[in-house]
Coordinates of C-alpha atoms in Angstrom, one line a residue:
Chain A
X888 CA 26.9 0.8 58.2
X889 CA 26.4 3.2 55.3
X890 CA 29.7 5.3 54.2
X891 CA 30.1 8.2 56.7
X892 CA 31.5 10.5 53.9
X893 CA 28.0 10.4 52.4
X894 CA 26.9 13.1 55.5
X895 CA 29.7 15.4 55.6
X896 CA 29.4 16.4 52.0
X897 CA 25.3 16.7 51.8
X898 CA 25.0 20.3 51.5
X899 CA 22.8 22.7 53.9
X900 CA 20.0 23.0 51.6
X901 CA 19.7 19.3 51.1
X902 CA 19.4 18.5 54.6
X903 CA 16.3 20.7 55.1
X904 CA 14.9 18.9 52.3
X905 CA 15.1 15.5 53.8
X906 CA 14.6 17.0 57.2
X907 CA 11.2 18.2 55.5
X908 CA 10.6 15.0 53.6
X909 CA 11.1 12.4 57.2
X910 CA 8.6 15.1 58.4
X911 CA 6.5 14.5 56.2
X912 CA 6.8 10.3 56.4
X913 CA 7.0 10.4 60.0
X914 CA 3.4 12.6 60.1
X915 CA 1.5 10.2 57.5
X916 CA 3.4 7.2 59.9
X917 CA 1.9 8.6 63.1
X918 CA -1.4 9.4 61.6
X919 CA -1.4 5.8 61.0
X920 CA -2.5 6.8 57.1
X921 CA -1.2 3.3 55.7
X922 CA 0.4 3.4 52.6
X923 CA -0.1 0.8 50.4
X924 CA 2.5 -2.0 49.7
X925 CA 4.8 -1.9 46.6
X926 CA 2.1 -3.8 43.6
X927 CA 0.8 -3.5 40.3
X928 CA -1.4 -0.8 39.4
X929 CA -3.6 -0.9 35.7
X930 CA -2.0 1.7 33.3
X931 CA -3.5 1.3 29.9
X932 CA -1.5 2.6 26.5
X933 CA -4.1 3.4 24.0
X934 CA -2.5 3.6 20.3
X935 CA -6.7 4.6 19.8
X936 CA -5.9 7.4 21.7
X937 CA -2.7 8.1 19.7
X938 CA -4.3 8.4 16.8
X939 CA -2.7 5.5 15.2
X940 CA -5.5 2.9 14.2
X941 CA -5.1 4.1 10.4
X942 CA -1.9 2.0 10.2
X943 CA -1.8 -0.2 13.5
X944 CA -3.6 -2.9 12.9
X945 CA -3.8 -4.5 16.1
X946 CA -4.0 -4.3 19.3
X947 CA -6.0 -1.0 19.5
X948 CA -4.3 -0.7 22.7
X949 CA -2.3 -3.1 25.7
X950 CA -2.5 -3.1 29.5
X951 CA 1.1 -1.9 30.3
X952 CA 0.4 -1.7 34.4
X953 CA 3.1 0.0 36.4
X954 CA 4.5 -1.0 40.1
X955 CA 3.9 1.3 42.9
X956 CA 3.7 1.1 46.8
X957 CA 6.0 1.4 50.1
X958 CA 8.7 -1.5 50.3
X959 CA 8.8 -0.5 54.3
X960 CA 9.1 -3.0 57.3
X961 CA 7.8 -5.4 57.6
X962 CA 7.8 -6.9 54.3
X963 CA 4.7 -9.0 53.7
X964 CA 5.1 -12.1 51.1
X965 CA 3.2 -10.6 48.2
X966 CA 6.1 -8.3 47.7
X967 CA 8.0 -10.5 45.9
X968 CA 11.2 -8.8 47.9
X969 CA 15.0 -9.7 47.1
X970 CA 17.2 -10.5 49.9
X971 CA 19.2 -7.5 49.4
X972 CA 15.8 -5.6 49.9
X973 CA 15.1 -7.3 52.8
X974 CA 18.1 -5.9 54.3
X975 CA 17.9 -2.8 52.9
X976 CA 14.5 -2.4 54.6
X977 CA 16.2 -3.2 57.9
X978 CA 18.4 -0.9 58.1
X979 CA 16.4 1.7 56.7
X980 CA 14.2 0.7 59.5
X981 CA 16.7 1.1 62.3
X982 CA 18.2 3.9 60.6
X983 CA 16.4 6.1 58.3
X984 CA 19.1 8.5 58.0
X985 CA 21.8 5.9 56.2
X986 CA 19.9 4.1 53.4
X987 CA 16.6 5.0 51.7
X988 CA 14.1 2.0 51.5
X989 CA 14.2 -0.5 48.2
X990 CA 12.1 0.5 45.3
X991 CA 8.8 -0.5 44.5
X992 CA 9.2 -2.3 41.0
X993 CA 8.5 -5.1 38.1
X994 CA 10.0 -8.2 38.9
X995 CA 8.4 -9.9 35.7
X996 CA 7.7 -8.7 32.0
X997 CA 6.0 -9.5 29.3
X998 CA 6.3 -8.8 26.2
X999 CA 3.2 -7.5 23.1
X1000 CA 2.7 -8.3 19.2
X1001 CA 1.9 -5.3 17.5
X1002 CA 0.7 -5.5 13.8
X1003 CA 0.7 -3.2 11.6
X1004 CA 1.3 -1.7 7.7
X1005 CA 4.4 0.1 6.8
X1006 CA 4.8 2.9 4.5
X1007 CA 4.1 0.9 1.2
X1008 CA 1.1 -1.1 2.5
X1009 CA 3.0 -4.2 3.2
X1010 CA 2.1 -5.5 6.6
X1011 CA 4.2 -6.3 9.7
X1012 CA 3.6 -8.5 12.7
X1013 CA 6.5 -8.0 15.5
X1014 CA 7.1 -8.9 18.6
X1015 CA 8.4 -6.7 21.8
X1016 CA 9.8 -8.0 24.8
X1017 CA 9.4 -6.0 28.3
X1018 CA 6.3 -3.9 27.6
X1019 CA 3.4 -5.0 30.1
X1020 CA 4.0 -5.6 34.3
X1021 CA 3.3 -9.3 35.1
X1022 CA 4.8 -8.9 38.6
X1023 CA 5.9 -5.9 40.9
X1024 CA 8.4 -7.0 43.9
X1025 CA 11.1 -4.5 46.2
X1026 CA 14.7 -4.2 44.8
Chain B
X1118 CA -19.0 26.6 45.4
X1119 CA -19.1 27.3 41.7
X1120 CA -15.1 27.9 41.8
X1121 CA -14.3 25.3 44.2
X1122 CA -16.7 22.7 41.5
X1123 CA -14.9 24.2 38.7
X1124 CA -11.3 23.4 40.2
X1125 CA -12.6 19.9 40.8
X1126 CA -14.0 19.3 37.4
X1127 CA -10.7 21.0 35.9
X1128 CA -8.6 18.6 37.7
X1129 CA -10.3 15.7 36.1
X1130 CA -10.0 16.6 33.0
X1131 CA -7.3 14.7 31.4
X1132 CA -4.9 17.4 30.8
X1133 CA -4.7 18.7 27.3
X1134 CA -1.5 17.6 25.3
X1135 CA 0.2 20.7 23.8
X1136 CA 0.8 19.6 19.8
X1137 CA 4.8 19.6 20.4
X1138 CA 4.1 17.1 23.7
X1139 CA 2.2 15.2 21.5
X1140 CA 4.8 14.8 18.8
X1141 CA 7.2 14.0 21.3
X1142 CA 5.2 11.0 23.1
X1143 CA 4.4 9.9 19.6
X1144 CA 8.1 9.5 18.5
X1145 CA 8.9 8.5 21.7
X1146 CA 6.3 5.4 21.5
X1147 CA 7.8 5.0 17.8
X1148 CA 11.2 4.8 18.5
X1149 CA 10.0 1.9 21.2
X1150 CA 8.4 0.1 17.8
X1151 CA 11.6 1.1 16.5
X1152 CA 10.0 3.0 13.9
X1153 CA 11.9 6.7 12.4
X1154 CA 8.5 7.9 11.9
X1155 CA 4.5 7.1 11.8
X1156 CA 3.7 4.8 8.2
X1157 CA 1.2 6.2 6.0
X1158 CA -0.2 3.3 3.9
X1159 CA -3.0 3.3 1.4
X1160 CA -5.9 3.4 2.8
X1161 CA -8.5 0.7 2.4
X1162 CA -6.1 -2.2 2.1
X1163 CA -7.0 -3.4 5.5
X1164 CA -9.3 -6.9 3.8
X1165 CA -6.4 -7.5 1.4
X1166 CA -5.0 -11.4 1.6
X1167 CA -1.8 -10.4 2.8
X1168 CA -3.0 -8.2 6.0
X1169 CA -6.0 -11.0 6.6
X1170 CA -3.3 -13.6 6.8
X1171 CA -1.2 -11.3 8.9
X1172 CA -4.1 -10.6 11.3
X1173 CA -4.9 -14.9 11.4
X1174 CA -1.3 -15.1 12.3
X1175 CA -1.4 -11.9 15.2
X1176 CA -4.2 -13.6 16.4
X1177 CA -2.8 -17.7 17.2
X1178 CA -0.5 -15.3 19.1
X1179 CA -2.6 -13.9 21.6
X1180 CA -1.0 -15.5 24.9
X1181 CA -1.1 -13.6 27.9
X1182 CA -5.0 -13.5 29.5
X1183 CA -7.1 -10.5 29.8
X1184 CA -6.7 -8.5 32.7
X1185 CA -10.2 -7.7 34.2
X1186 CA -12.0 -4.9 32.3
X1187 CA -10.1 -4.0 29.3
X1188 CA -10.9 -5.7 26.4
X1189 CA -8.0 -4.4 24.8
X1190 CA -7.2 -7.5 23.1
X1191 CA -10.1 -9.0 21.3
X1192 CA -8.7 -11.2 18.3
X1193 CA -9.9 -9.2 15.7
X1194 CA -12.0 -11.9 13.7
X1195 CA -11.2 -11.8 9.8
X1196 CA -13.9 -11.9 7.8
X1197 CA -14.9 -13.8 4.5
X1198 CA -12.0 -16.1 2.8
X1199 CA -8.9 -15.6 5.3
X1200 CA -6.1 -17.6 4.4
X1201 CA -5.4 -20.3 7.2
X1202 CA -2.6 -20.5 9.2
X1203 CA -1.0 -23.8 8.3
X1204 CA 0.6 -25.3 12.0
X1205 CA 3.7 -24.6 9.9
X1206 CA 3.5 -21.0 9.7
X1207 CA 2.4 -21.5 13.6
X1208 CA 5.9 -23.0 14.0
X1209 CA 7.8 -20.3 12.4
X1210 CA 6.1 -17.4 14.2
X1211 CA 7.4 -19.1 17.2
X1212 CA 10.9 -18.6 16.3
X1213 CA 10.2 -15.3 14.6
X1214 CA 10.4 -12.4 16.3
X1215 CA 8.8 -10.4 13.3
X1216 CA 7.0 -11.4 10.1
X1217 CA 6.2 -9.2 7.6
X1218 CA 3.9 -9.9 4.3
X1219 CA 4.8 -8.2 0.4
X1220 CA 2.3 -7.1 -2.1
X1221 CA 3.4 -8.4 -5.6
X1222 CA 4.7 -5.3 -7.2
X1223 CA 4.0 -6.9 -10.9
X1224 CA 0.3 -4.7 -12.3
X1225 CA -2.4 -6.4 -12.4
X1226 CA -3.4 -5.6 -16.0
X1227 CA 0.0 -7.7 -16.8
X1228 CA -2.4 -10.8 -16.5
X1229 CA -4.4 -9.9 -20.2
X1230 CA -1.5 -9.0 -21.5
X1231 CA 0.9 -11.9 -20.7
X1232 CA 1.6 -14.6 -22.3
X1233 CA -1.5 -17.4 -21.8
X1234 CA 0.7 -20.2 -19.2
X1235 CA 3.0 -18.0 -17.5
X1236 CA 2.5 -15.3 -14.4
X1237 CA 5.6 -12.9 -13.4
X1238 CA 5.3 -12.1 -9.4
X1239 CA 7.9 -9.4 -8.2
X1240 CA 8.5 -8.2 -3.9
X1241 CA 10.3 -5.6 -2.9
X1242 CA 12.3 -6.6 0.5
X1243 CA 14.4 -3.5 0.7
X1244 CA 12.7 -2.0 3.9
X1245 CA 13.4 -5.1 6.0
X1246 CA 15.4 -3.7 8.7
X1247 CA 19.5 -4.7 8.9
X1248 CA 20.2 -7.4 11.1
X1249 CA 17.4 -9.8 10.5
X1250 CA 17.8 -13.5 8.8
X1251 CA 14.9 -14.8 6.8
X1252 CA 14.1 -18.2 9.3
X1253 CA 10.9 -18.9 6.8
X1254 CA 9.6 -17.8 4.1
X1255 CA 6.3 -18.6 1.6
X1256 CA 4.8 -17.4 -1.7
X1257 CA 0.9 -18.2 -1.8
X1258 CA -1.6 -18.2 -4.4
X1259 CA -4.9 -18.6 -4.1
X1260 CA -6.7 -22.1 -5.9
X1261 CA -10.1 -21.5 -6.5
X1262 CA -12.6 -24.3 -6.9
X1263 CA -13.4 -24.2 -11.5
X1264 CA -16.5 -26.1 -12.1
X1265 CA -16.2 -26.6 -15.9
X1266 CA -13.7 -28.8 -15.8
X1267 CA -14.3 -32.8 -14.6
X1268 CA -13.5 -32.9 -10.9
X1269 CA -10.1 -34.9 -11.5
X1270 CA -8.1 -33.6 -13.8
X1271 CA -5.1 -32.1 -12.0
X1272 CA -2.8 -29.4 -13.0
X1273 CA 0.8 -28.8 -12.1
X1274 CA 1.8 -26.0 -10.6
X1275 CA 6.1 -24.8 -10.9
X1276 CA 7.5 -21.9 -9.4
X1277 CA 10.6 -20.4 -10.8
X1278 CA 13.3 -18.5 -9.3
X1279 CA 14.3 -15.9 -12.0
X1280 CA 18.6 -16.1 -12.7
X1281 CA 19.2 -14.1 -15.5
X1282 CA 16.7 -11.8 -18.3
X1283 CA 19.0 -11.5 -20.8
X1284 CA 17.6 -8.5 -23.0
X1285 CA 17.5 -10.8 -26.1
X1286 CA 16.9 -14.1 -25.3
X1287 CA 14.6 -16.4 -23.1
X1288 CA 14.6 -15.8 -18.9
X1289 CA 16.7 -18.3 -17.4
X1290 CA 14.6 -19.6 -14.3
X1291 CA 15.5 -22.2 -11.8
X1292 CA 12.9 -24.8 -10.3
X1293 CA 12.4 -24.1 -6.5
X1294 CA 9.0 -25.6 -5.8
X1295 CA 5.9 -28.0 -7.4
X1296 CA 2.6 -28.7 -6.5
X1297 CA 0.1 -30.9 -8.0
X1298 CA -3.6 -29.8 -7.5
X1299 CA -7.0 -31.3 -8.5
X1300 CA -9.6 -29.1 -10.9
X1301 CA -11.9 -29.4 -7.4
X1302 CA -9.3 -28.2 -4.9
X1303 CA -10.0 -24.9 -3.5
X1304 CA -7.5 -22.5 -1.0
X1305 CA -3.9 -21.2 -0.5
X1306 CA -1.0 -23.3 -2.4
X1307 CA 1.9 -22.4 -0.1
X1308 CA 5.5 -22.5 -2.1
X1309 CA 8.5 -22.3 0.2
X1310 CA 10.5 -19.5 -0.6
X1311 CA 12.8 -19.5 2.2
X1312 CA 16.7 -20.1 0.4
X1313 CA 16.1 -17.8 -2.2
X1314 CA 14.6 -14.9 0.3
X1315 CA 18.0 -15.2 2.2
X1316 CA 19.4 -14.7 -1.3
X1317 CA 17.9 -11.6 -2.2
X1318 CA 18.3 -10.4 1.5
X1319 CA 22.2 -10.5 0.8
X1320 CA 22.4 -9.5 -2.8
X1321 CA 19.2 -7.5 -3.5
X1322 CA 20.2 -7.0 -7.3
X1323 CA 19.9 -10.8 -7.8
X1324 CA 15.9 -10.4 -6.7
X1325 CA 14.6 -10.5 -10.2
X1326 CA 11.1 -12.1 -8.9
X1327 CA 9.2 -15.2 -9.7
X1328 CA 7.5 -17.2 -12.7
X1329 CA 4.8 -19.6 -11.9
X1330 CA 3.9 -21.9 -14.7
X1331 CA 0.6 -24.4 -15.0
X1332 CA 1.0 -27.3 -16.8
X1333 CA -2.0 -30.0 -17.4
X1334 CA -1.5 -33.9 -17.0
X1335 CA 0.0 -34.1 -20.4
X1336 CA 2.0 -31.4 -20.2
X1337 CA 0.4 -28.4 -22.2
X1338 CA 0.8 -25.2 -20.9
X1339 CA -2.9 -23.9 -19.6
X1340 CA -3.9 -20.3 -18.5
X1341 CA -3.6 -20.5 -14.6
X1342 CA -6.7 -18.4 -14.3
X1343 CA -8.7 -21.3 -16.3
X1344 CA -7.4 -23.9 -13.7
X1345 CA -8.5 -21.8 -11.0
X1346 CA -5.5 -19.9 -9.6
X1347 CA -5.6 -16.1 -8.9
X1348 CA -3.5 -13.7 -9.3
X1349 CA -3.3 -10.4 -10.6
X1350 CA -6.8 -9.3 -12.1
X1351 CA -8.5 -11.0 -9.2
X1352 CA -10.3 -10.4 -6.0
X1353 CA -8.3 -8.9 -3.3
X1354 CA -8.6 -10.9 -0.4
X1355 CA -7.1 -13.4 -2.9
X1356 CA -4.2 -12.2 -4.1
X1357 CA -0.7 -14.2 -3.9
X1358 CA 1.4 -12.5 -1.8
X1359 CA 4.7 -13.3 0.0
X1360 CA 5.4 -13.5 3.4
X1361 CA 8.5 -14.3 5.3
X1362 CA 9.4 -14.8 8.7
X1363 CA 13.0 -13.3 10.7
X1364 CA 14.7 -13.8 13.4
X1365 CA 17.2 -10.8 14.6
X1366 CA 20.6 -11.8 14.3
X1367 CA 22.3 -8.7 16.9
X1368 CA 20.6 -7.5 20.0
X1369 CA 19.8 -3.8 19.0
X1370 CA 19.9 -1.3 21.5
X1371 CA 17.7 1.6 21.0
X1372 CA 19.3 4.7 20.0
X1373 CA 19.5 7.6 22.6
X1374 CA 17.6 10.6 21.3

């Protein structure tokens, strides 16, 4: 059970919201409108489009994908879900009220080379960890 | 429906960046590259040796696969001589988490001038960023194949580590690498130049820059353009160059803007 403090001190205001926002969710549950499960979506950084190919060498761009989708009950295998989500997502589903459900997110990242010139024309080749999506999973 | 098409089209249309967005997402992106603003090189210097080699070396990197429909990463084929990527230099890049190539700062028209068996190479490695340690690095010079001589009589090739230029008297110069080469041997001579980078790294005022001497079998001094090797008066996707590999010695957090 979630801390009871956590409703005394939600203002007026804020309730209405949520009220507004379970609305909401419980319509587009009714209307059966499924929502798609948390996983990765293409997202493409274009340095092109930056402007930038003067002094990047390569790549001209990188597929950086980003994670998106419902982590709701139940929670199908592809979801890559952590325990603690799994839990999460029960109680959410018993209760809506006490916790929200896990977040839709990467569980895996890779990283991207980028080469390119610096201000006197000598050339750099790095390395950066944690810039593309290889996996989305609940948290 | 003519306003209901134009609301459609208008919400299609990616939306236009206002200039100070743009700035913003640009240093953004740049302070990801960890970069305090966009380079401006020369232009043109993009079939240079030292960005060809660069841009063999980008490409042996290219591991994760293609994700269906972008061709976002299409190893960018170098064109006429690229310098090879020994597996050696494959082997540092693995360590490395960032290489970086120097132009040799010496002018070119020092070559007529100079004396006929000696070439001065200078790098400037002050904008290597703090907290990296040279793992690897190389000077390379480019052998070209020289038909009039008989195919062979070798040359030696020294490069010298410059101590001390005493206004008056002669450079004192220590021995760091040799290499013997045939009159019909053409491509990159790789010299490692890894102890003494880490030198200059730490005390930049001792990086006084290179010699390289040619020597024939009997030891006369030769002109290294006549044996085939080229450096500052030649092409420029042959010009020796430096390049050296690093490893980050701190984890560096970005900084909060």
């Amino acid at each position: 059970s979630a801390h009871k403090g956590r409703q005394s001190n939600r203002s007026k205001p804020q309730r209405t919201v949520q009220d507004a926002l379970k609305a909401v969710e419980a319509a587009t549950d009714n209307l059966g409108i499924s929502r798609e499960g948390c996983k990765k979506h293409e997202l493409y950084v274009s340095f092109r489009d930056l402007g930038w190919q003067d002094w990047i060498i390569a790549p001209e761009g990188y597929a950086a994908y980003y994670c998106e989708g419902e982590c709701a009950f139940p929670l199908n295998s592809y979801m890559n879900a952590t325990n603690h989500a799994i839990v999460q997502t029960l109680v959410h589903f018993i209760n809506p009220d006490t916790v929200p459900k896990p977040c839709c997110a990467p569980t895996q990242l890779h990283g991207i080379s980028v080469l390119y010139f610096d201000d006197s024309s000598n050339v750099i080749l790095k390395k950066y960890r944690n810039m593309v999506v290889r996996a989305c999973g609940c948290h | 429906n003519f306003s209901v098409d134009n609301e459609v089209r208008s919400s299609f249309i990616q939306r236009r960046l206002r200039s100070q967005e743009r700035r913003e997402m640009q240093r953004e992106i740049l302070s990801i590259l960890g970069l305090p603003h966009r380079p401006r090189p020369h232009v043109h210097t993009k079939q240079n040796a030292a960005p060809m080699f660069m841009l063999d070396l980008y490409n042996t990197i290219s591991t994760y696969p293609e994700p269906p429909g972008y061709s976002y990463y299409k190893p960018v084929l170098p064109t006429q001589v690229s310098p090879m990527v020994t597996p050696q230099d494959s082997r540092f890049l693995d360590d490395a988490d960032m290489v970086m190539s120097f132009v040799n700062l010496v002018d070119q028209e020092q070559d007529l001038l100079y004396q006929q068996h000696r070439r001065e190479f200078r790098f400037d490695l002050s904008r290597i960023p703090e907290g990296e340690t040279v793992t690897a690095a190389e000077f390379r010079i480019y052998k070209d194949f020289i038909q009039e001589r008989c195919e062979n009589e070798t040359f030696r090739v020294s490069v010298y580590q410059v101590l001390q230029e005493p206004p008056n008297s002669e450079v004192e110069l220590l021995l760091l690498d040799q290499r013997d080469v045939r009159a019909a041997e053409e491509g990159w001579l790789v010299f490692d130049l890894t102890d003494t980078s880490n030198l200059w790294l730490v005390n930049p005022e001792q990086n006084l820059g290179l010699h390289l001497v040619l020597e024939d079998s009997n030891g006369q001094g030769w002109n290294p353009q006549l044996a085939g090797l080229v450096t500052g008066s030649g092409p420029q996707d042959k010009q020796p160059f430096m390049v050296a590999f690093f490893k980050a010695n701190e984890v560096r957090f970005r900084s909060i803007r």
